[in-house]
C-alpha positions as MATLAB code, in Angstrom:
seq = 'MQIEIERIAFGGAGIAKKDGKVFFVRGGLPKDVLEINIIKDKGNYAEAVIAEIIKPSPDRIETPCPVFDLCGGCQLQNLNYPAQLREKEYILKETLGRLGGLYDVAIEPIVPSPKEFGFRNKVTLSTWFYKGKWHVGYNQKGSNRKVAIDSCPISTDIVDKTIKRISEVLTSLGDPYYPLEKIHISSNGFKSQITLVPRHSRRGDLLKTLLKHLRRHQETENVSINGSGETGFEFSILGNKFLTTPSIFTQVNSEINELMIKTVLDWAELTQEQTVLDLYSGIGNFSIPLARGASEVLAVEISNNSVKLARKSAQANSVNNLVFQNAASEHAIEVLNKDEEKFDLIVLDPPREGAKEIIEGLVELSPTKVIYVSCDPATLARDLKKFSELGYKVVKVRPFDMFPQTFHIESIALLCK';
ca = [
      89.867  133.751  102.438;
      92.247  133.271  105.384;
      93.306  130.799  107.875;
      96.013  129.903  110.194;
      97.550  125.675  109.819;
      96.659  123.804  113.166;
      98.282  120.693  112.562;
      99.488  118.311  109.783;
      97.234  115.728  107.871;
      98.680  112.042  106.743;
      99.317  113.323  103.745;
     100.844  115.849  103.818;
      98.554  119.194  103.850;
      97.617  121.423  106.345;
      94.541  121.312  108.083;
      93.297  124.417  109.092;
      89.284  124.810  110.339;
      87.195  128.314  110.205;
      83.481  128.757  109.760;
      82.436  124.988  110.937;
      84.551  123.806  107.506;
      87.789  122.223  107.673;
      90.407  122.935  104.911;
      93.919  120.830  103.986;
      96.138  123.440  102.255;
      98.823  122.077  100.390;
     101.888  123.061  101.432;
     100.835  124.544  104.301;
     102.460  124.498  107.962;
     101.425  124.506  111.909;
     100.926  128.065  113.320;
     101.275  129.294  109.463;
      98.610  132.579  108.907;
      98.078  132.014  104.839;
      95.752  133.103  101.842;
      93.987  130.672  100.237;
      92.783  129.854   97.170;
      89.729  126.611   97.012;
      90.728  124.001   94.485;
      87.679  121.787   95.657;
      85.111  122.383   97.693;
      83.286  118.810   99.086;
      80.729  120.988  101.200;
      81.999  119.923  104.977;
      85.716  120.128  104.319;
      87.459  121.681  101.310;
      91.196  121.339   99.624;
      92.940  124.536   98.757;
      96.601  125.711   97.856;
      98.895  128.832   99.197;
      97.551  132.263   97.260;
      99.874  134.251  100.341;
     101.799  133.619  103.289;
     100.731  135.683  105.684;
     102.715  135.090  108.447;
     105.009  132.264  108.041;
     105.152  129.048  110.722;
     108.444  129.529  113.425;
     108.584  126.154  111.956;
     108.595  127.411  108.223;
     112.807  126.652  106.833;
     114.109  126.856  103.371;
     114.211  123.943  101.249;
     117.581  122.144   99.798;
     115.772  120.624   96.443;
     115.185  123.253   93.736;
     111.887  120.909   92.482;
     110.317  120.577   96.212;
     107.125  122.903   95.437;
     106.478  120.708   92.155;
     108.027  117.034   92.936;
     105.465  114.698   94.738;
     108.353  112.824   96.002;
     108.399  114.755   99.229;
     105.407  116.785  101.577;
     107.588  118.265  104.282;
     110.784  119.634  103.105;
     109.706  123.089  104.182;
     109.310  122.068  108.182;
     111.713  122.022  109.970;
     112.895  118.066  111.340;
     111.739  118.689  114.531;
     108.000  119.420  113.950;
     108.558  116.745  111.424;
     108.779  114.383  113.920;
     105.982  116.227  116.175;
     103.354  116.262  113.392;
     104.217  112.313  113.244;
     103.747  111.789  116.014;
     101.016  113.118  116.622;
      99.120  112.008  113.482;
      99.906  108.058  114.995;
      98.423  109.163  118.336;
      95.268  111.061  116.831;
      94.843  108.395  114.518;
      94.659  105.132  116.266;
      92.155  106.984  118.868;
      90.123  108.150  116.344;
      89.709  105.099  113.807;
      91.348  102.299  116.390;
      89.607  103.145  120.071;
      93.005  103.634  121.216;
      93.208  106.487  123.150;
      95.773  104.609  125.936;
      97.805  102.427  124.386;
     101.104  103.804  124.775;
     102.864  105.022  121.604;
     106.651  104.978  122.391;
     108.603  108.727  121.181;
     108.917  108.721  117.564;
     112.470  107.080  116.561;
     114.417  109.599  114.040;
     116.650  108.810  111.166;
     120.097  109.291  111.775;
     120.110  111.212  108.190;
     117.444  113.584  107.791;
     118.931  113.778  103.956;
     120.775  111.397  101.591;
     119.497  108.009  103.304;
     117.127  106.574  100.082;
     118.743  104.045   99.140;
     116.559  102.970   96.690;
     114.877  104.955   93.725;
     112.398  104.463   90.899;
     112.747  107.501   88.202;
     110.321  107.488   85.321;
     111.931  108.061   81.851;
     110.261  110.297   78.930;
     110.945  111.874   75.678;
     109.890  115.816   75.621;
     110.908  118.648   73.382;
     114.474  116.778   71.871;
     115.314  114.953   74.710;
     115.359  113.030   77.631;
     113.971  113.268   81.090;
     114.164  111.620   83.956;
     112.332  112.409   87.491;
     109.535  111.864   89.722;
     105.751  112.832   89.567;
     104.492  115.914   90.139;
     102.477  116.581   93.524;
      98.738  115.560   93.196;
      99.018  114.892   89.619;
     100.447  112.347   86.713;
     102.466  115.198   85.049;
     106.271  114.893   85.517;
     108.862  116.912   87.042;
     112.438  116.378   85.535;
     115.362  115.786   88.429;
     119.414  115.502   88.049;
     119.706  115.086   91.659;
     117.938  114.213   94.856;
     119.090  115.415   98.116;
     116.833  112.399   99.938;
     119.039  109.677   97.990;
     122.403  108.575   99.533;
     125.689  110.168   97.528;
     126.210  107.042   95.780;
     122.367  106.815   94.368;
     122.180  110.746   94.516;
     125.245  110.423   91.695;
     123.552  107.790   89.856;
     121.028  110.127   89.126;
     123.285  112.258   87.842;
     125.356  110.069   85.337;
     122.132  108.674   83.971;
     120.376  111.833   83.332;
     123.608  113.308   81.289;
     123.425  109.966   79.625;
     120.118  109.857   78.813;
     120.600  113.481   77.223;
     123.580  112.962   75.738;
     121.895  110.487   73.351;
     119.041  112.404   71.914;
     117.232  109.100   70.473;
     113.175  109.333   70.895;
     112.991  105.515   70.574;
     113.941  103.923   73.300;
     111.396  101.773   74.458;
     112.380  103.229   77.929;
     109.607  103.292   80.195;
     111.071  103.810   84.007;
     114.720  102.879   86.095;
     115.038  101.102   89.312;
     118.266  102.110   91.457;
     119.372  100.681   94.191;
     122.628  101.094   96.915;
     124.109   98.478   99.252;
     126.111  101.387  100.311;
     128.941  100.806   98.246;
     127.726  100.887   94.757;
     124.795  101.067   92.604;
     122.916   98.225   91.179;
     120.616   99.033   88.203;
     117.704   98.155   85.941;
     116.319   98.959   83.229;
     112.321   98.555   82.541;
     111.177   98.566   78.771;
     107.681  100.219   78.014;
     107.844   97.260   75.056;
     109.681   94.542   73.680;
     109.782   96.299   70.727;
     114.028   97.475   70.014;
     115.050   95.819   72.262;
     118.510   96.553   70.319;
     118.003  100.218   71.231;
     117.628   99.290   74.915;
     120.351   96.867   74.975;
     123.122  100.129   72.949;
     121.330  102.338   75.349;
     123.174   99.686   78.307;
     125.909   99.560   76.266;
     126.859  103.697   76.881;
     125.916  103.259   81.112;
     128.491  100.466   81.328;
     130.967  103.068   80.286;
     130.443  104.847   83.147;
     132.206  103.749   86.794;
     128.574  105.127   88.522;
     126.440  103.423   86.226;
     128.095   99.943   85.147;
     126.147   97.803   86.938;
     122.982   97.445   84.867;
     120.770   95.196   83.350;
     117.708   95.233   81.937;
     114.634   93.762   83.161;
     113.172   90.330   82.568;
     116.471   89.582   80.921;
     118.861   88.354   83.489;
     118.454   91.186   85.926;
     121.939   91.253   87.836;
     121.404   91.439   91.671;
     123.049   92.689   94.665;
     124.295   91.837   98.510;
     123.946   94.110  101.330;
     124.582   93.382  105.290;
     122.386   94.190  108.181;
     123.256   93.444  111.582;
     125.418   90.639  110.043;
     123.286   89.628  108.594;
     123.639   88.879  104.806;
     120.919   89.842  102.216;
     120.475   88.987   98.396;
     118.125   91.831   96.366;
     117.501   93.164   92.851;
     116.635   96.795   92.108;
     113.013   95.784   90.984;
     112.500   93.745   94.377;
     110.894   95.618   97.310;
     113.753   96.387   99.955;
     113.303   99.645  102.908;
     114.476  102.190  101.640;
     116.276  103.749  104.736;
     119.038  101.161  105.599;
     119.765  102.322  109.066;
     116.286  102.782  110.354;
     115.655   99.508  108.531;
     118.485   98.411  110.839;
     116.450   99.618  114.075;
     113.203   98.244  113.248;
     115.051   94.952  113.381;
     116.312   95.266  116.800;
     113.485   95.997  117.808;
     110.756   92.768  116.758;
     114.309   90.901  117.834;
     114.100   93.036  121.567;
     109.946   92.696  121.583;
     109.974   88.591  120.368;
     112.640   87.622  123.442;
     112.707   84.039  121.854;
     114.077   81.194  123.338;
     115.308   78.330  120.837;
     112.560   75.936  121.780;
     109.913   78.479  120.289;
     108.211   78.643  117.165;
     107.602   81.567  114.746;
     105.316   82.435  111.558;
     106.287   85.089  109.393;
     103.884   86.707  106.793;
     104.251   88.826  104.282;
     107.847   88.124  104.845;
     109.645   89.292  101.399;
     113.172   88.688  101.207;
     113.575   87.254  104.733;
     114.012   91.115  106.322;
     113.029   89.608  109.723;
     112.665   85.832  109.501;
     116.903   85.258  108.500;
     117.517   87.393  112.114;
     114.196   86.036  113.890;
     115.690   82.434  112.736;
     119.220   82.957  114.812;
     117.111   82.846  118.105;
     114.343   80.542  117.254;
     113.448   77.002  117.393;
     111.584   76.718  113.458;
     110.538   80.001  111.482;
     107.779   79.440  108.793;
     108.395   82.898  106.590;
     105.124   83.418  103.694;
     105.930   85.800  101.160;
     103.810   86.031   97.546;
     106.536   86.714   95.351;
     108.316   83.952   93.994;
     111.459   86.041   93.226;
     111.548   87.540   96.630;
     111.376   83.668   97.917;
     114.153   83.492   95.337;
     115.962   85.239   96.671;
     115.421   84.612  100.425;
     115.966   81.084   99.836;
     119.313   81.933   98.904;
     120.336   84.504  101.576;
     119.261   82.016  104.149;
     121.766   79.800  102.748;
     124.463   82.243  102.762;
     123.718   83.067  106.413;
     124.097   78.817  106.833;
     120.568   79.745  108.514;
     118.814   75.781  108.768;
     115.618   76.447  110.349;
     113.701   78.738  108.272;
     111.809   77.478  105.903;
     110.060   79.885  103.027;
     106.887   79.688  101.666;
     105.401   80.841   98.417;
     102.233   82.063   98.999;
      99.295   83.617   99.872;
      99.138   85.059  103.405;
      95.458   84.331  103.585;
      95.536   81.173  101.790;
      98.637   79.726  104.845;
      96.938   80.673  107.193;
      93.824   78.872  106.045;
      96.328   75.887  105.418;
      98.307   76.008  108.917;
      95.223   76.167  110.931;
      93.463   72.751  108.633;
      96.538   71.302  110.123;
      95.746   72.650  113.482;
      99.121   74.632  113.630;
     100.495   76.818  116.222;
     103.277   79.675  116.549;
     104.411   81.220  119.610;
     105.157   84.587  117.732;
     103.339   85.739  114.566;
     105.292   89.135  112.905;
     103.838   90.637  109.922;
     104.433   93.209  107.616;
     101.580   93.518  105.448;
     101.005   95.913  102.543;
      99.594   99.538  102.711;
      96.045   97.465  102.904;
      97.003   95.943  106.177;
      95.911   92.661  107.301;
      91.919   93.053  108.040;
      91.286   89.384  106.475;
      93.290   87.331  107.772;
      93.420   88.236  111.202;
      90.361   86.032  112.514;
      92.405   83.211  111.039;
      96.161   84.354  112.361;
      94.512   84.514  115.746;
      93.184   81.110  115.866;
      97.014   80.102  115.082;
      97.143   80.950  118.750;
     100.193   83.198  119.227;
     101.309   84.462  122.424;
     102.367   87.673  120.508;
     101.957   89.187  117.803;
     104.489   91.787  116.459;
     102.810   94.069  113.808;
     104.463   95.967  111.534;
     102.710   98.988  109.073;
     103.720  101.530  107.006;
     100.028  103.322  107.196;
      98.838  104.451  110.236;
      94.926  104.028  109.477;
      95.020  100.466  108.263;
      97.134   99.993  111.782;
      94.916  101.583  113.929;
      91.910   99.443  112.068;
      93.874   96.069  112.556;
      94.881   96.701  116.064;
      91.314   97.526  116.927;
      90.399   93.958  115.307;
      93.020   91.817  117.362;
      91.374   93.852  120.675;
      88.056   92.710  120.210;
      89.844   88.811  119.946;
      90.948   88.959  123.151;
      94.711   90.484  122.231;
      96.402   93.622  124.177;
      97.755   96.428  122.407;
     101.252   96.658  125.303;
     103.024   99.554  122.539;
     103.433  100.691  119.599;
     106.895  102.711  118.590;
     106.923  104.292  115.295;
     110.229  105.142  113.290;
     111.027  107.802  110.963;
     112.307  105.318  107.876;
     110.807  108.850  105.683;
     112.049  111.677  106.267;
     110.627  114.430  104.444;
     107.464  112.791  103.314;
     104.573  111.972  105.308;
     105.078  108.392  105.389;
     105.377  106.714  109.127;
     106.586  103.336  110.165;
     105.405  101.629  113.281;
     105.703   98.334  115.528;
     103.183   97.085  117.387;
     103.590   94.560  120.468;
     100.405   92.348  120.601;
     100.050   89.936  124.156;
      97.347   87.236  124.766;
];
């Protein structure tokens, strides 16, 4: 069957329509004319793969990654960068309209990543033993099967060198009995920090042997075992120091993260008399910078390890008007409402599932402004619709390209009473 791709869907597949049916084509790009093979027929839509490129999109390019066609890490390396940004803007606008009814909301142009490649400061590699040697890599596209790598072009140069060294060391050892499941790598721009994650607690002696082999090399000398005193490190953004470890969630694109923090601070327009509630606060990514302009900030985070690091970071920055609470956001909001607490500003950065369960309770706290940081257009649309129904106006939305070469979109929305 021959089709022409119209747009990119969230998820990275190309969208085509023919005879009243929608086709999602893996690897298809806008204006590609393709011969396709259907792999899943769902009635009114179907999933397909490319059998032949009859006429390539004018935006189609060669990819720098030799395993792009297999690897699930990137979906859009074959699409030039301006076209990636165009498609992401369209996805966000279409999703906010279709799912949120927000057809007239002001959506600003997407903020591009300063780096199209070499931006990722944090990766998690799967590890496995196959055909007499160890491999590191990622999941294949649409599968739990693995694809081996010894380099990753979207990683920072430091992280990429670390990946190469780990691959070399593991390959040279050849012992199939290392109880190794995955490896976390993080970089602060100067060095890498590595955490080995065991598959089980048996044969810990072998993992310690691997530790010694890795520590012989400059690229992999900062390595520890998860659950056995994982080593932390420090990085700085906008003059603020943050402590973290490779297994703790942090934003992977440092330059875009800095631009997002600046946006939150600009839109907050805080005065020294105002109070702030920061939900899903992590290691204090937003709450520490916000505390410098506010009367008091309460930061709520469910991860105990993140809270411990955030408290140390606040202390390192001499921030004394910031309280971290180790709790689920829904529980914290329930208690705050019982105590009849009020906040001038609420910032929330929920996981991909969004904040559906807490919106009504959040509104009871009567914030004048809400700043919603999102990593999923669909749940953002759903949640902004709910805020609108409860009396808040969506003033504007600014998308950010945190993850070039992928379908992912970060956005920040400003809501006011």
